[in-house]
PDB file of C-alpha atoms in Angstrom:
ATOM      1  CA  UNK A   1      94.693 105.171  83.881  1.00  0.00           C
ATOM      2  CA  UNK A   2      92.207 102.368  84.081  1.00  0.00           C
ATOM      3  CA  UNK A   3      89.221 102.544  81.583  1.00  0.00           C
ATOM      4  CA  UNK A   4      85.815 100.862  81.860  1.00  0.00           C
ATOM      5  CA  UNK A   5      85.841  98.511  78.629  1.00  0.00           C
ATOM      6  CA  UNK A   6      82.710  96.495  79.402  1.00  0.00           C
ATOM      7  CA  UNK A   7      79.610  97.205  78.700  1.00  0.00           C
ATOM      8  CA  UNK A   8      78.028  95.299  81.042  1.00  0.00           C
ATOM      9  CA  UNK A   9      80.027  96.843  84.149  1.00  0.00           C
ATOM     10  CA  UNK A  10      80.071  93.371  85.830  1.00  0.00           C
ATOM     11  CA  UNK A  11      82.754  92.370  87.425  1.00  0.00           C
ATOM     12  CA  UNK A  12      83.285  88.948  89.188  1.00  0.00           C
ATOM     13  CA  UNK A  13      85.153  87.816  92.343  1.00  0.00           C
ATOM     14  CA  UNK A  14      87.770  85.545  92.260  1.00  0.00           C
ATOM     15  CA  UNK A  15      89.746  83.794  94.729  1.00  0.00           C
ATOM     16  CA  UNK A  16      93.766  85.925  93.758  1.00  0.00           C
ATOM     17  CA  UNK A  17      97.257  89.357  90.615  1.00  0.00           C
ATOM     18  CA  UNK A  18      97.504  92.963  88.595  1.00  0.00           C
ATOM     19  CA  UNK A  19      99.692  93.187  85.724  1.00  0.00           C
ATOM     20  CA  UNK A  20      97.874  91.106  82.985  1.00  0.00           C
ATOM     21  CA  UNK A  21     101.604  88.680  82.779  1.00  0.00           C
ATOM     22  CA  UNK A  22     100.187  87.407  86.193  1.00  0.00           C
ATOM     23  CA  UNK A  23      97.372  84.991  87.364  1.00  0.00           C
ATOM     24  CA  UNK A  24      95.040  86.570  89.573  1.00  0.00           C
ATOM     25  CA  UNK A  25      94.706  83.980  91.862  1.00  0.00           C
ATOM     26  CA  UNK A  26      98.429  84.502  92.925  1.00  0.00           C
ATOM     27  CA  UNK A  27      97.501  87.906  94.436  1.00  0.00           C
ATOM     28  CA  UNK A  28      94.932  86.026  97.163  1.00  0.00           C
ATOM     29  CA  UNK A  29      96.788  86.619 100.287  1.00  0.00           C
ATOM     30  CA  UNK A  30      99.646  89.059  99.810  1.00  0.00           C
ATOM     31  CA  UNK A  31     100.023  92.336 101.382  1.00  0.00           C
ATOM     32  CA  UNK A  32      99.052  95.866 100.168  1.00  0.00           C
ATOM     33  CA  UNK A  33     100.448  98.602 100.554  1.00  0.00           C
ATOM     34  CA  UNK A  34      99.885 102.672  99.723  1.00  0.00           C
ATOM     35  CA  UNK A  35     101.506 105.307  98.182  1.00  0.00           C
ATOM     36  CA  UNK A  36     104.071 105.994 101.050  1.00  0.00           C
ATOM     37  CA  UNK A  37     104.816 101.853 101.367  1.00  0.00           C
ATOM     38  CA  UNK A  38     102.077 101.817 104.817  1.00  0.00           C
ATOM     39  CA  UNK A  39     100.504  98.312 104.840  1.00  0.00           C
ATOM     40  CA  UNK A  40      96.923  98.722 104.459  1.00  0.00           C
ATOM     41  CA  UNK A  41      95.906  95.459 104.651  1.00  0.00           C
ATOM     42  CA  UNK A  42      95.630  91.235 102.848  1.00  0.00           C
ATOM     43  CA  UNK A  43      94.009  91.107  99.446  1.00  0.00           C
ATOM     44  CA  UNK A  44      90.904  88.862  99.351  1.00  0.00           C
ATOM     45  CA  UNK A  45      89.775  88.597  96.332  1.00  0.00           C
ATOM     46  CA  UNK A  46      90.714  89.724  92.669  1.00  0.00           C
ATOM     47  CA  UNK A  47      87.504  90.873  90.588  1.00  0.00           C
ATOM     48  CA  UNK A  48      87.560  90.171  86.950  1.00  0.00           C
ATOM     49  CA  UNK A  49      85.716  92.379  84.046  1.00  0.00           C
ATOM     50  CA  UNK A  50      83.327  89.930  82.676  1.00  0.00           C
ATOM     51  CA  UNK A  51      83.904  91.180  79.106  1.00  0.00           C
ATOM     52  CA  UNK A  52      87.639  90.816  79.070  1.00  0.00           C
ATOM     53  CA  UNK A  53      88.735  88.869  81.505  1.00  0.00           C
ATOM     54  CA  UNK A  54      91.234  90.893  82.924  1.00  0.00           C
ATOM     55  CA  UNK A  55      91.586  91.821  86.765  1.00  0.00           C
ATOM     56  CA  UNK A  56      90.578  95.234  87.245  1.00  0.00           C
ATOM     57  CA  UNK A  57      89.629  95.577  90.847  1.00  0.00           C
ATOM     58  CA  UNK A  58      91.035  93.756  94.368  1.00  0.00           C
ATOM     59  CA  UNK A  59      89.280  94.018  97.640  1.00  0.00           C
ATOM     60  CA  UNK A  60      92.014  94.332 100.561  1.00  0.00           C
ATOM     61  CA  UNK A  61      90.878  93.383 104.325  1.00  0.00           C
ATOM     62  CA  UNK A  62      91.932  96.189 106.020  1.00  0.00           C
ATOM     63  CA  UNK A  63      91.687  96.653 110.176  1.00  0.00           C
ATOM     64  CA  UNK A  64      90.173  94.658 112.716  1.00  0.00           C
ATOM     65  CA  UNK A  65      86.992  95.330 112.044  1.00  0.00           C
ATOM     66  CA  UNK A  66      87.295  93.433 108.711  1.00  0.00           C
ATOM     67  CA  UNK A  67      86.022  95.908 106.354  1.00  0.00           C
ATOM     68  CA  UNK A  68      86.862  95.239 102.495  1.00  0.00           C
ATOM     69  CA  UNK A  69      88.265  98.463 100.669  1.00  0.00           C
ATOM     70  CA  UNK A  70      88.355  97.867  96.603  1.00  0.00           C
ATOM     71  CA  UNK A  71      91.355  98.942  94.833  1.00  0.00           C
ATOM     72  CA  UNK A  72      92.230  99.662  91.342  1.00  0.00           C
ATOM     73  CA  UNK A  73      94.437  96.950  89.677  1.00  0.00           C
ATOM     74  CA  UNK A  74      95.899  99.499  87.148  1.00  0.00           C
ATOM     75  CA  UNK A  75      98.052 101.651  87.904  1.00  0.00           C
ATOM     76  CA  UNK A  76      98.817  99.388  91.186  1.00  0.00           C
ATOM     77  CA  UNK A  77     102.242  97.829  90.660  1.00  0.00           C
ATOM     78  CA  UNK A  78     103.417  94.200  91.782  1.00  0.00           C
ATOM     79  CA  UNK A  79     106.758  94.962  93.923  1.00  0.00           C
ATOM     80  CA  UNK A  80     108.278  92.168  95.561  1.00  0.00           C
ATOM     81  CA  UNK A  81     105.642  90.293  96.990  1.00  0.00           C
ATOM     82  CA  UNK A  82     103.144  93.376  97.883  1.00  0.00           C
ATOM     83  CA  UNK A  83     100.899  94.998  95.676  1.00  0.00           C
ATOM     84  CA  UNK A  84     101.526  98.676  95.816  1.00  0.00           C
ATOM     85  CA  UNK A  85      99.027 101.259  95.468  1.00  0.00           C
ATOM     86  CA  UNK A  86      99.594 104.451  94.205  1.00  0.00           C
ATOM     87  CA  UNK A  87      96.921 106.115  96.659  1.00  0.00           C
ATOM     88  CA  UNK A  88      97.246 107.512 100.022  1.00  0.00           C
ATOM     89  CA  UNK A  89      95.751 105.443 102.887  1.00  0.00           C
ATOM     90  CA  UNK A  90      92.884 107.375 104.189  1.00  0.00           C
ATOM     91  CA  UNK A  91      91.614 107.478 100.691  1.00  0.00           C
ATOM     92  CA  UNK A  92      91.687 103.895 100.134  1.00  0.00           C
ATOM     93  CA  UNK A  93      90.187 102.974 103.428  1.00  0.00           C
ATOM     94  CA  UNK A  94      87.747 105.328 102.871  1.00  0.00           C
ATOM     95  CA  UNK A  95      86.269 103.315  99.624  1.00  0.00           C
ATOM     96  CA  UNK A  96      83.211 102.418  98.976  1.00  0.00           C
ATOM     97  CA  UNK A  97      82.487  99.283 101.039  1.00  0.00           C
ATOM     98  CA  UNK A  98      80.102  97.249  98.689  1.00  0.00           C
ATOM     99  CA  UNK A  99      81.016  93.857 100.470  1.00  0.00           C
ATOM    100  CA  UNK A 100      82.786  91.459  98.939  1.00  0.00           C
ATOM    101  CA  UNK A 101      81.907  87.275  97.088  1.00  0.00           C
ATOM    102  CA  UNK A 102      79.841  89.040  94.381  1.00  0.00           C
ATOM    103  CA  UNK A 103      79.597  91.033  91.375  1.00  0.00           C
ATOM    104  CA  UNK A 104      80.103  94.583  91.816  1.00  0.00           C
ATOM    105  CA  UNK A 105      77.064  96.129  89.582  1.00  0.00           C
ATOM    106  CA  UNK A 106      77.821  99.369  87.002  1.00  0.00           C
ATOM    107  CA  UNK A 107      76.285 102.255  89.436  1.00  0.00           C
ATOM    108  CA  UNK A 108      78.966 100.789  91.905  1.00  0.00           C
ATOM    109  CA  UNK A 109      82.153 100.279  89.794  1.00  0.00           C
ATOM    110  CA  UNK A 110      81.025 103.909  88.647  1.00  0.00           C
ATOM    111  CA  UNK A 111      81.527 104.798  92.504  1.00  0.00           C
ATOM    112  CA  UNK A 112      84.952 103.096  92.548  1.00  0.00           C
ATOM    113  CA  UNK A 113      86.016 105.223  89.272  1.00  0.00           C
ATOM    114  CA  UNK A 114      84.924 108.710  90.858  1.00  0.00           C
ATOM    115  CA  UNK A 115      86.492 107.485  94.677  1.00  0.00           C
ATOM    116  CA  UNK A 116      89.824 107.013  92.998  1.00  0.00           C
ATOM    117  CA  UNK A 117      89.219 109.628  90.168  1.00  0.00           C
ATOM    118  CA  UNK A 118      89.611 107.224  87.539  1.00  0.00           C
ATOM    119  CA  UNK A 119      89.098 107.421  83.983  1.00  0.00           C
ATOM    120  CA  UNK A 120      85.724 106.407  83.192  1.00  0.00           C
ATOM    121  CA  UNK A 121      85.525 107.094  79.266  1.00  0.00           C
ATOM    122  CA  UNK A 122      83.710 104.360  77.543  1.00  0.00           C
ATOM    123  CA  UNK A 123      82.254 104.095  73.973  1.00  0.00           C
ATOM    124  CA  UNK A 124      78.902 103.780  75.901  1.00  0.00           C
ATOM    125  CA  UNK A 125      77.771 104.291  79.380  1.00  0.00           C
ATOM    126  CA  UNK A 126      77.793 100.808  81.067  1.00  0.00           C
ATOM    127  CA  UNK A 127      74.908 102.420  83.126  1.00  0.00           C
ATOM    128  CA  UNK A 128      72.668 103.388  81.012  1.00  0.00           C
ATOM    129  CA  UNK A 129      73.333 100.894  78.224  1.00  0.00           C
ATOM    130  CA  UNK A 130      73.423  97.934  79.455  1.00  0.00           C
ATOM    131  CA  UNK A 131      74.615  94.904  77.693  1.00  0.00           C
ATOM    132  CA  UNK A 132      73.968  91.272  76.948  1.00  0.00           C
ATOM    133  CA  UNK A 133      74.979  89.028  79.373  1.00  0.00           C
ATOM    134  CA  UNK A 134      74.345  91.516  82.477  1.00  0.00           C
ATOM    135  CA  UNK A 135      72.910  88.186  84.280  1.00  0.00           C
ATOM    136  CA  UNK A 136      75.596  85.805  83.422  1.00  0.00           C
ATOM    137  CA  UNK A 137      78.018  85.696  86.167  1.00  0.00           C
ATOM    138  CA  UNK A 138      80.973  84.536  83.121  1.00  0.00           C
ATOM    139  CA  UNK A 139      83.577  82.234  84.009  1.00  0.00           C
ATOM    140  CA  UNK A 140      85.703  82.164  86.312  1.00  0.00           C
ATOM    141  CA  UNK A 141      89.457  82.508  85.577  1.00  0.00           C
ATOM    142  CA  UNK A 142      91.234  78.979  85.748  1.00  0.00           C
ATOM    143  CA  UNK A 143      87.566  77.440  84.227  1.00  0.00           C
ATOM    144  CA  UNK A 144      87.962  75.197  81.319  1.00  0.00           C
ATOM    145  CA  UNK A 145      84.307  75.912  80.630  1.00  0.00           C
TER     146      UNK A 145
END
């Protein structure tokens, strides 16, 4: 299961990967697919915890409307050249549609965990305790800064 390890709950966009043996920039335009291997749509971007640096989040265009559905990185799998999602379709379409080129803020990575009925335990709510560096957007993966 995925667990929220920052305290800060910010997470940053970047522009493309899951398992932490790949760069997230390589996901940026592959296909994703659900549970039952239906295409849902092209991931956009890869979000990054600010705290550790690893991907935890991608948001996959999905329709013609061009909405953005977030999907957990863990326990998604890298097959072949799709990421595959071990949700049912409906349910990922029907995510939370925060937008995407941003930081996703606590009280709405919280709404990702319950969507997907993640794991949320954390040595301290990133909610209600917030931590230093809330404001700083971090680096972003690649950065030699």
């Amino acid at each position: 299961m995925c667990r929220l390890v920052v305290v800060t709950g910010q997470l940053r966009p970047i522009g493309g990967a899951v398992q932490t043996d790949i760069d997230p920039r390589s996901l940026i335009g592959r296909k994703a697919f659900d549970r039952n291997g239906a295409k849902i749509g092209t991931i956009d971007e890869v979000y990054l915890d600010d705290a550790t640096g690893e991907p935890e989040w991608a948001a996959v265009r999905t329709g013609l409307f061009s909405r953005d559905a977030f999907v957990p990185l863990e326990p998604s799998k890298m097959v072949g050249e799709g990421l595959h999602i071990p949700y049912d379709r409906k349910l990922i379409k029907d995510a939370p549609d925060f937008g995407v080129g941003r930081h996703l803020s606590p009280e709405q990575e919280l709404q990702l965990y319950h969507h997907y009925r993640l794991d949320i335990s954390s040595p301290t709510d990133p909610v209600s305790s917030p931590g230093p560096g809330d404001s700083d957007f971090g680096k972003i993966a690649g950065s030699d800064d």
